[in-house]
XYZ file of C-alpha atoms in Angstrom:
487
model
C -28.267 -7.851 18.988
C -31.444 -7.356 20.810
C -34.331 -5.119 19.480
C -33.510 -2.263 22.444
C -30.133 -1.940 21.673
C -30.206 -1.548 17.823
C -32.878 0.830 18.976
C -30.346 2.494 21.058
C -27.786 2.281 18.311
C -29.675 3.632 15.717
C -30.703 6.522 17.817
C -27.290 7.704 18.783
C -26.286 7.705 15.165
C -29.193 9.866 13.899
C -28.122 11.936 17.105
C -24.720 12.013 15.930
C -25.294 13.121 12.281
C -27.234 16.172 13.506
C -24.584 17.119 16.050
C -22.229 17.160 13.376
C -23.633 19.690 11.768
C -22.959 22.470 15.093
C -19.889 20.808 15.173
C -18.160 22.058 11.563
C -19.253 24.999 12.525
C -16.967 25.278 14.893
C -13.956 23.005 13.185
C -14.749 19.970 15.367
C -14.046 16.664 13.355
C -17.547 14.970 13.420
C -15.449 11.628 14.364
C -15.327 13.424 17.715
C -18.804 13.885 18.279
C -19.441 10.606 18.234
C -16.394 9.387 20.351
C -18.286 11.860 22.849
C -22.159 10.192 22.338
C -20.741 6.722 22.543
C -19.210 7.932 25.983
C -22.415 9.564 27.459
C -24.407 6.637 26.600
C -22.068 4.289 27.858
C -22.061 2.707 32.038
C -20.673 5.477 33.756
C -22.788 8.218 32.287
C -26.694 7.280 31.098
C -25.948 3.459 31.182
C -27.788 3.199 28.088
C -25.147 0.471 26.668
C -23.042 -1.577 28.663
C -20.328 -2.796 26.268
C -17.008 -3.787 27.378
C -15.955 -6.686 24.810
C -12.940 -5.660 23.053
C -12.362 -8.612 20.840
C -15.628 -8.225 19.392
C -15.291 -4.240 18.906
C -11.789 -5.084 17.255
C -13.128 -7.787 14.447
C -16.485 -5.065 13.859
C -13.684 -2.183 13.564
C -11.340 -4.274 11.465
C -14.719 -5.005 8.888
C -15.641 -1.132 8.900
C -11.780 -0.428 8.202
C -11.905 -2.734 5.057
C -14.780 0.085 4.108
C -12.992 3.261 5.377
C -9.229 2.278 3.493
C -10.569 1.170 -0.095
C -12.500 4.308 -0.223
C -9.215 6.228 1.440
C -7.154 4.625 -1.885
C -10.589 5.434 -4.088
C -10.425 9.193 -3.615
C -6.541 9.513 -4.028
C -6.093 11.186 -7.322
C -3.469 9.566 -9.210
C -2.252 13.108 -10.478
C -1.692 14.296 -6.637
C 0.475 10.986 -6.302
C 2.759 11.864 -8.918
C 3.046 15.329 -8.193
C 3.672 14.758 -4.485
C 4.011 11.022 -4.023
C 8.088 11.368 -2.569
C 6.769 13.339 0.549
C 3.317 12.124 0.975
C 4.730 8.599 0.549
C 7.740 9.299 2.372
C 5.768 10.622 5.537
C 3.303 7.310 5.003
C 6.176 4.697 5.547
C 8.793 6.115 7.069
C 7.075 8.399 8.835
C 5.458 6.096 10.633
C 8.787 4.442 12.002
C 10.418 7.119 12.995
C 7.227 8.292 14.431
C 6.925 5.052 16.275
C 10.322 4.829 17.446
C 10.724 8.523 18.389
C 7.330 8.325 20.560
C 8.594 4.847 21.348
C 11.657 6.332 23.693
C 10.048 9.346 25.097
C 7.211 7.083 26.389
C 9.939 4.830 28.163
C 12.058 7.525 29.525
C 9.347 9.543 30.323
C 6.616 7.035 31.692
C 8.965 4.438 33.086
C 7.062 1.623 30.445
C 8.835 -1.144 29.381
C 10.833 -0.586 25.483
C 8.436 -3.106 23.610
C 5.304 -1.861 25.281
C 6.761 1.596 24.539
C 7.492 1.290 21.184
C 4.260 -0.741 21.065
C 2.346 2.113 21.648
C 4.236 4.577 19.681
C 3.375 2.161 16.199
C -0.654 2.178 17.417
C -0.295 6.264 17.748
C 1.809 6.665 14.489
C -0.750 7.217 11.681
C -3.033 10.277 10.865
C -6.523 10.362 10.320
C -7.628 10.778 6.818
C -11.810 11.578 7.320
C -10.705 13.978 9.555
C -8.162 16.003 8.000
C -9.776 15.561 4.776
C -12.864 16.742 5.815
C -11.234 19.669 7.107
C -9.577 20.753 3.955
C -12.170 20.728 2.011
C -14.343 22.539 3.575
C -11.327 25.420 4.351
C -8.732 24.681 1.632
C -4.934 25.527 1.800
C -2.441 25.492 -0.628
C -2.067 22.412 -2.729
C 1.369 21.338 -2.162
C 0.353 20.770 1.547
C -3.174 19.707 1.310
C -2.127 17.256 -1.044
C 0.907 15.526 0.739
C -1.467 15.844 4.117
C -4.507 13.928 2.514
C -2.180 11.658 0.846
C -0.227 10.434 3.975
C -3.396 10.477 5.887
C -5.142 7.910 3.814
C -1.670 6.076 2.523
C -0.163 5.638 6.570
C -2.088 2.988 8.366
C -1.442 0.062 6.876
C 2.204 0.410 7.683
C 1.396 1.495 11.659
C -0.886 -1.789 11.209
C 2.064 -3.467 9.945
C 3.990 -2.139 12.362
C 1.584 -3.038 15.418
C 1.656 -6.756 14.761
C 5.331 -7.123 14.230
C 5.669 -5.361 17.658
C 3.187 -7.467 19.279
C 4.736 -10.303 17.716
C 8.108 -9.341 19.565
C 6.219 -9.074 22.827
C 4.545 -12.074 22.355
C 7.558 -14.277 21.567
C 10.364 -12.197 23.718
C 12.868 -14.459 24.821
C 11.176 -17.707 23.116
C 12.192 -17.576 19.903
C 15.313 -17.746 17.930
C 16.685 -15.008 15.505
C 15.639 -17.334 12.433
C 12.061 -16.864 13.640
C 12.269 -12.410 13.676
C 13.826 -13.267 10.304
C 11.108 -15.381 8.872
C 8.563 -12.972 10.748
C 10.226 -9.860 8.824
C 9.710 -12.044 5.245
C 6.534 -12.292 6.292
C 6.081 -9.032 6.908
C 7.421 -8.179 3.238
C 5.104 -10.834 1.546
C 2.143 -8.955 3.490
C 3.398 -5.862 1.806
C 3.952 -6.812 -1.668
C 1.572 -9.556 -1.953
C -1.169 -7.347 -0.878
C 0.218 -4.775 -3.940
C -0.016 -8.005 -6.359
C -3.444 -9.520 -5.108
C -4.707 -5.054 -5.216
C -3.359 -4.880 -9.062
C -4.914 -8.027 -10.263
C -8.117 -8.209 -8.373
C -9.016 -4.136 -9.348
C -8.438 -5.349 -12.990
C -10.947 -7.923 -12.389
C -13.050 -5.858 -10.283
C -13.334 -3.127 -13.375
C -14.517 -5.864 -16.011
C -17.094 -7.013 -13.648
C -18.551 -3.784 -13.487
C -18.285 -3.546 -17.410
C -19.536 -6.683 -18.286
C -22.550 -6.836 -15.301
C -25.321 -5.137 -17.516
C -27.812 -5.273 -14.530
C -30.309 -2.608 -14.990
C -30.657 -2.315 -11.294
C -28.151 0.001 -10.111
C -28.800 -1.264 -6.443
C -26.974 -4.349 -7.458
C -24.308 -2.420 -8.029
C -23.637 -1.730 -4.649
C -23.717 -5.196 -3.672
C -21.172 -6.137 -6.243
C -19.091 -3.334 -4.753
C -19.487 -4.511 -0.890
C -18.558 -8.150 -2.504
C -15.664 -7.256 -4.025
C -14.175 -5.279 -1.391
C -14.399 -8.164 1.314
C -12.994 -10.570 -1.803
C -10.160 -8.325 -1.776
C -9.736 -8.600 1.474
C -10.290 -12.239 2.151
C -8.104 -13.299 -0.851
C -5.004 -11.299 0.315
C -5.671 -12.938 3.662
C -5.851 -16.351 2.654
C -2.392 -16.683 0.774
C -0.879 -14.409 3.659
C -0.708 -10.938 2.093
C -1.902 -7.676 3.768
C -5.732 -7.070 3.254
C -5.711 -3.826 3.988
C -2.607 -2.741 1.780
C -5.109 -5.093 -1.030
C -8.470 -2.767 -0.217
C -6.315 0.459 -0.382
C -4.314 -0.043 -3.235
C -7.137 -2.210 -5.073
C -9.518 1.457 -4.254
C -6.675 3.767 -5.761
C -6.289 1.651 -8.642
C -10.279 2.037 -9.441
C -10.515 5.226 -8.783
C -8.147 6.583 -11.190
C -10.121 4.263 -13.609
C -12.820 4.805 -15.520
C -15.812 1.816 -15.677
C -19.339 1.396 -15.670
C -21.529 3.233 -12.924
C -18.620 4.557 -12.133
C -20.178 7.550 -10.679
C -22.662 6.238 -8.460
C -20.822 3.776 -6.868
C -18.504 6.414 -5.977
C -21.151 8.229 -3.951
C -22.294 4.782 -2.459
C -18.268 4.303 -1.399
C -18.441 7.590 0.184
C -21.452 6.661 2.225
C -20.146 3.429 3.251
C -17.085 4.808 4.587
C -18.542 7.811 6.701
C -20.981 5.352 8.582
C -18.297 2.958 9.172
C -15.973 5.936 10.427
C -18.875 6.602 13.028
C -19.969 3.283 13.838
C -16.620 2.712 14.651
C -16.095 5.832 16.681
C -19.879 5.574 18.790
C -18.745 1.834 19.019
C -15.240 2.650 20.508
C -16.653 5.439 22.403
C -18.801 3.130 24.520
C -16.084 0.469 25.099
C -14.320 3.662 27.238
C -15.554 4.499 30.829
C -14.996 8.107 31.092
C -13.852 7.407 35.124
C -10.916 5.450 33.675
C -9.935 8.567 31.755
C -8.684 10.000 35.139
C -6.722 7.246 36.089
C -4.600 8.012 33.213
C -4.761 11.552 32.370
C -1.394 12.436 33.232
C 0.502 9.618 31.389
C -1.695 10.614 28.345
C -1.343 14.449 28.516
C 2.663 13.690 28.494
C 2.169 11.338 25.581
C -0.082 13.899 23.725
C 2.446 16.904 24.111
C 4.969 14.451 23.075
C 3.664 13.188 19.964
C 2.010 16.553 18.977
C 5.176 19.222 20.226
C 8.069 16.693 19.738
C 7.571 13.502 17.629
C 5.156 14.880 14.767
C 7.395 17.994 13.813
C 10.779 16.063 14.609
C 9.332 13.545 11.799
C 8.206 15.950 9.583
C 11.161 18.014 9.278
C 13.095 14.522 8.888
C 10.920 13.039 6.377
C 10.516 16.322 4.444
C 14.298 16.989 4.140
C 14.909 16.190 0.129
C 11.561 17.965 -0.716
C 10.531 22.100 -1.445
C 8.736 22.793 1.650
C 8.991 26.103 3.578
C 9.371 26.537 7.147
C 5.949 27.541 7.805
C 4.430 24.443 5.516
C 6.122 21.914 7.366
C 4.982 23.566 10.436
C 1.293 23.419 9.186
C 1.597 19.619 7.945
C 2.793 18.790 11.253
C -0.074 20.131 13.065
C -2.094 18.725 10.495
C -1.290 15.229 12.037
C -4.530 14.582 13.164
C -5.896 11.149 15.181
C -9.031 9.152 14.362
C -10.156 5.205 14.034
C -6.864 3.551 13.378
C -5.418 4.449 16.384
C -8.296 3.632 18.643
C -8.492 0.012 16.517
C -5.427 -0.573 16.809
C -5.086 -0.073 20.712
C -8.033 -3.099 20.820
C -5.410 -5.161 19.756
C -3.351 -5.968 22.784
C -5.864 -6.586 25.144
C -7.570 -9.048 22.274
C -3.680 -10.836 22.711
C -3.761 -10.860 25.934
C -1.217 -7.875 26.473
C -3.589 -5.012 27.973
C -5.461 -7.069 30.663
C -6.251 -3.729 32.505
C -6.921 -1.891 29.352
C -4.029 0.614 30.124
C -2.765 0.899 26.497
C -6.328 1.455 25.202
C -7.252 4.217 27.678
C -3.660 5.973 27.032
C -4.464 5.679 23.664
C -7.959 6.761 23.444
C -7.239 9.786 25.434
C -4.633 10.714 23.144
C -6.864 10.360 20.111
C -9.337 12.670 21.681
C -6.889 15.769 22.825
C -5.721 15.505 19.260
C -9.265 15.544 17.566
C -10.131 18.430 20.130
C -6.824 20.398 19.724
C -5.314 20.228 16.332
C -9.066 19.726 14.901
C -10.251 22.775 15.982
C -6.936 24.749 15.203
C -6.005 23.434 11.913
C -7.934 26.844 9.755
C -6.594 29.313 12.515
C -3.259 27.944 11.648
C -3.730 27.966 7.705
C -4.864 31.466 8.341
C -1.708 32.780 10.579
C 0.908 31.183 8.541
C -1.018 32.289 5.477
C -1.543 29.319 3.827
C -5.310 29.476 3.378
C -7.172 29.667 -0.226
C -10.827 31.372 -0.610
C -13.479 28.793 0.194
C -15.523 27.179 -2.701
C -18.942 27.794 -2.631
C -21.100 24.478 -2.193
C -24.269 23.947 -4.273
C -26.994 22.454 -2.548
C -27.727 20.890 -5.906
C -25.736 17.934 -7.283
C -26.248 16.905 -11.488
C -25.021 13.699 -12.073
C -25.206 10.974 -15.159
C -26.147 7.658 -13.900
C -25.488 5.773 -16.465
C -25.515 1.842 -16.202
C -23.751 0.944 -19.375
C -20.292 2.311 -20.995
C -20.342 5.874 -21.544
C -17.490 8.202 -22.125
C -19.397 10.970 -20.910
C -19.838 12.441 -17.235
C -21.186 15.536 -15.878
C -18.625 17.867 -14.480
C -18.678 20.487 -11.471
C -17.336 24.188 -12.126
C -17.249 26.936 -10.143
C -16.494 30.490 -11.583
C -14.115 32.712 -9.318
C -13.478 36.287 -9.779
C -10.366 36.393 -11.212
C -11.750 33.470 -14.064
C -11.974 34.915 -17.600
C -15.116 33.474 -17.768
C -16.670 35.854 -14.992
C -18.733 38.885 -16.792
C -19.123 36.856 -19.927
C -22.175 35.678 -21.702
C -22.553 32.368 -22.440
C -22.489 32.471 -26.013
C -19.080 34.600 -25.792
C -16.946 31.396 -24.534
C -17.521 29.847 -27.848
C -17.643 26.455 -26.096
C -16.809 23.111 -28.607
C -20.306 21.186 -29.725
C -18.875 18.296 -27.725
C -19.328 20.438 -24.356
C -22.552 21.436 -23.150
C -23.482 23.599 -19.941
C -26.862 21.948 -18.799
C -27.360 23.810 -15.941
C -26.199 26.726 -13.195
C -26.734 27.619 -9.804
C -26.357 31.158 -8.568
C -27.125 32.026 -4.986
C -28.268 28.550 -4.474
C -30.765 28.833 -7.100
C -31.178 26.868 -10.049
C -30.589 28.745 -13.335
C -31.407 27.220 -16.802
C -28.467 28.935 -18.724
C -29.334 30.028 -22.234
C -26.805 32.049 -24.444
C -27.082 35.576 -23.276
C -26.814 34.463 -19.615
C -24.151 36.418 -18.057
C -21.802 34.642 -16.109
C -20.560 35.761 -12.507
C -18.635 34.908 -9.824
C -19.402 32.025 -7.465
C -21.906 30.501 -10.221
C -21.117 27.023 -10.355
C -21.951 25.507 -13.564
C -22.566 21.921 -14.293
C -21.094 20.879 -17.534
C -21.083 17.617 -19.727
C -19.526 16.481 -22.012
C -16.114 13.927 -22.026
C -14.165 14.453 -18.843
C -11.051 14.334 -20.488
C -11.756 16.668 -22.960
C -13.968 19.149 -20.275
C -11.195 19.775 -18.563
C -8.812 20.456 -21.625
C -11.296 23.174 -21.647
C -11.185 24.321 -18.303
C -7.433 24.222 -18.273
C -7.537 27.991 -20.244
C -10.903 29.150 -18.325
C -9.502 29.407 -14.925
C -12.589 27.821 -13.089
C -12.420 25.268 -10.585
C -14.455 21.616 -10.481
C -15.743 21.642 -7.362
C-alpha cells in the first residue's frame, strides 16, 4: 500500500470517528457513516481511491471478522444466555433458515432470479448486525427480555448465514455435476464445521486462559499481542482440521469472557478497540468497493428486497421462531424491527463474485443497498419505536471518568461501576449509613461529571455513579439488595 493511500486511509477514518459523534445524535449507526465516506471518496464521487478488487476486500473483511465475532462471543454474558438462550438461540439458527428461505422465494417470484441465486442471497441477507444494534441499546436501553434476546442473536447469527452461504454456493457451484453422495458428504461437512469449531473453541479458550495466567510479563502491551495471537490460532487451528473458524473465535470469546484470568480487564478494553476499528475498516473498505452510479441500476430490485426482508421475512420469522417463548405482541414487533444490517452481509455478498458467481457484481450491489436502507431506516427508528410501544427504560448516565484495576498478576479483586437511580435505597443516604462490609470499598464518585472523593458523611443522590472495589462476586451480592445499577 503506497504512502498516499494509507494517507488517504487514515484520513477518512479520523474523519469517520468524528462524524460519528453527529451521527448518535441523531440514532445513525456509526457503521453507516463510514459506508457513506468510503462512497464519497471512492471513483465516482472525489476519486480519491480507486478500489474495485473484491477478492482482496473479502480475505481483509474475513481477518477483521475473526476480530469483530470473538469480541461478539466476549461480551455475551453467560447469565443473559441462560436466561434467554431458547429465543436468542432459536432466532440465531433457525432464524436464519427460515429467514433465508422465506427471502429466498419472494426474491424468485418477485425478481424473476433463479431459486439457488435466490436463496443465495436470502442466506447473505439473513443475519443481524450486532455493533449496531448493540450500540443502540446501550446508549437508549429497553426492557431486558428483548434487549437481551436482540444482542444475543445479533452477535450469535452469522456464523450460521456464513454456514449457510457456502453450502449454497456450493450447490451453485456443483448443480447438476455432482451426485447425491457428494450434498451428503458436503452436509457432514457442514456438521464437522459446526461442532468441531465448538470442540477446537472449548479446548483452545482453556488454553488461552492459562496462558494469560501463567505469562507474568510485566508489560501489559504484550498482552495484547498474546491476545491478537491467540485469536488468529483459534482461527487457523479450526481451519486446518476442517472446523468452522468463526464458530471457534465466537464461542472460544464467550467462553473467556464469562471467565475470570489475568489482565482480564484490560484486554477487554483492547478487544473492544480491536473490534470497532475492524467494524469500520471494513465498512470505509466496502464502501469504496461500491460505485454509487451502480446503486441506480439496481434500486428497484433492492427497494423490493428491502420491504421484503424488513415488512415480510423479519416479522414472519420472528413470530415463528418466538412461538414456544413469553413474548408480547408489541415485543416481537420491536425485536423484529430491531433486525438491523451491518458487515456480515456486505462480506458475505464479496463472496460470489470471489467464486466466480457475480461477474457483474449484481448480488453485491443488491446487497449493499439493502444493508444501507436498513442501517438508515430501522437505525434511526429503533428508540422511536421502544418509545411508542413503551418498551423504553430511563437512560444511564455515562461518566466521563473510567476507574479501573490493571492488574498484571492474579487478583480476585476488580473495580466495579454503579450508578444510583432514584428509586435506589441508597439515594439520600450518607455513606456511612449503608454499613458497607470491610471487604467493599467505595474509592471514588462522580456527580455531575465531577469527581468526588467520597468520605462518610457524603450524601448520596441520584445519578451519582460510584466506583466500588472490592471482589466482583461478592460486590454484587451487595448490590443485589441496593437497587443500583453497574453501568
Amino acid at each position: 500500500m503506497s504512502a498516499s493511500l494509507m494517507l488517504i486511509f487514515g484520513v477518512l477514518i479520523i474523519v469517520g470517528t468524528f462524524s460519528s459523534k453527529i451521527s448518535s445524535r441523531f440514532g445513525i449507526p456509526v457503521l453507516l457513516v463510514f459506508l457513506v465516506i468510503g462512497m464519497i471518496a471512492g471513483s465516482d464521487f472525489l476519486a480519491l481511491i480507486d478500489f474495485g478488487n473484491l477478492t482482496f476486500a473479502r480475505d481483509a473483511a474475513n481477518l477483521a471478522l475473526i476480530f469483530i465475532l470473538f469480541e461478539s462471543g466476549f461480551n455475551t454474558k453467560r447469565e443473559d444466555l441462560r436466561n434467554y438462550k431458547g429465543p436468542s438461540l432459536s432466532l440465531a439458527t433457525l432464524g436464519i433458515v427460515v429467514t433465508a428461505v422465506i427471502l429466498g422465494v419472494l426474491i424468485h417470484f418477485l425478481l424473476n432470479i433463479d431459486w439457488l441465486y435466490s436463496l443465495l442471497i436470502g442466506s447473505i441477507i439473513s443475519s443481524t448486525d450486532a455493533a449496531a444494534v448493540i450500540t443502540i441499546l446501550r446508549e437508549r436501553p429497553v426492557k431486558k427480555n428483548v434487549s437481551a434476546t436482540l444482542s444475543i442473536e445479533s452477535a450469535a447469527n452469522d456464523p450460521m448465514a456464513i454456514l449457510l452461504t457456502l453450502f449454497i454456493i456450493n450447490l451453485i457451484s456443483n448443480a447438476g455435476a455432482s451426485a447425491v453422495s457428494d450434498y451428503l458428504i458436503f452436509v457432514a461437512q457442514l456438521i464437522w464445521q459446526f461442532f468441531g469449531g465448538i470442540l477446537v473453541a472449548k479446548v483452545l479458550s482453556i488454553a488461552g486462559k492459562w496462558l494469560f495466567n501463567h505469562f507474568g510479563s510485566g508489560n501489559q502491551a504484550m498482552f495484547y499481542v498474546l491476545y491478537v495471537g491467540l485469536v488468529l490460532t483459534i482461527y487457523g487451528v479450526a481451519d486446518f482440521i476442517g472446523a468452522n473458524g468463526t464458530i471457534a473465535v465466537f464461542f472460544a470469546g464467550y467462553w473467556m469472557g464469562n471467565s475470570e484470568f489475568v489482565f482480564r480487564r484490560g484486554i477487554s478494553h483492547f478487544i473492544s478497540g480491536l473490534s470497532s476499528f475492524s467494524n469500520m475498516a471494513v465498512f470505509l473498505l466496502l464502501g469504496l468497493l461500491v460505485y454509487p452510479k451502480s446503486m441506480l441500476q439496481v434500486w428497484k430490485q433492492g427497494m423490493v428486497l428491502a420491504a421484503a426482508l424488513i415488512f415480510v421475512a423479519r416479522p414472519v420469522t420472528i413470530f415463528l421462531c418466538t412461538l414456544p417463548f413469553k413474548f408480547s405482541i408489541k415485543e416481537k414487533l420491536f425485536i423484529s424491527w430491531g433486525g438491523l444490517k451491518g458487515a456480515v452481509p456486505i462480506i458475505l455478498a464479496t463472496y460470489p463474485a470471489a467464486f466466480g458467481l457475480d461477474e457483474n457484481r449484481l448480488i453485491f450491489n443488491i446487497v449493499f443497498f439493502v444493508v444501507s436502507v436498513s442501517c438508515l431506516l430501522q437505525g434511526t427508528t429503533l428508540s422511536f419505536f421502544a418509545k411508542k410501544l413503551k418498551l423504553s427504560l430511563p437512560s444511564h448516565t455515562h461518566s466521563p471518568y473510567s476507574l479501573e484495576l490493571f492488574a498484571l498478576d492474579k487478583t480476585e479483586f476488580d473495580v466495579v461501576d454503579v450508578q444510583i437511580h432514584e428509586d435506589s435505597p441508597w439515594n439520600g443516604h450518607r455513606l456511612a449509613q449503608l454499613a458497607l462490609p470491610e471487604d467493599i470499598v467505595v474509592s471514588t464518585m462522580v456527580r455531575n461529571g465531577k469527581i468526588i472523593s467520597p468520605r462518610g458523611n457524603t450524601m448520596l443522590m441520584n445519578n451519582d455513579i460510584l466506583f466500588i472495589m472490592g471482589e466482583p462476586a461478592r460486590v454484587k451480592e451487595v448490590l443485589s439488595s441496593a437497587g443500583a445499577d453497574v453501568t
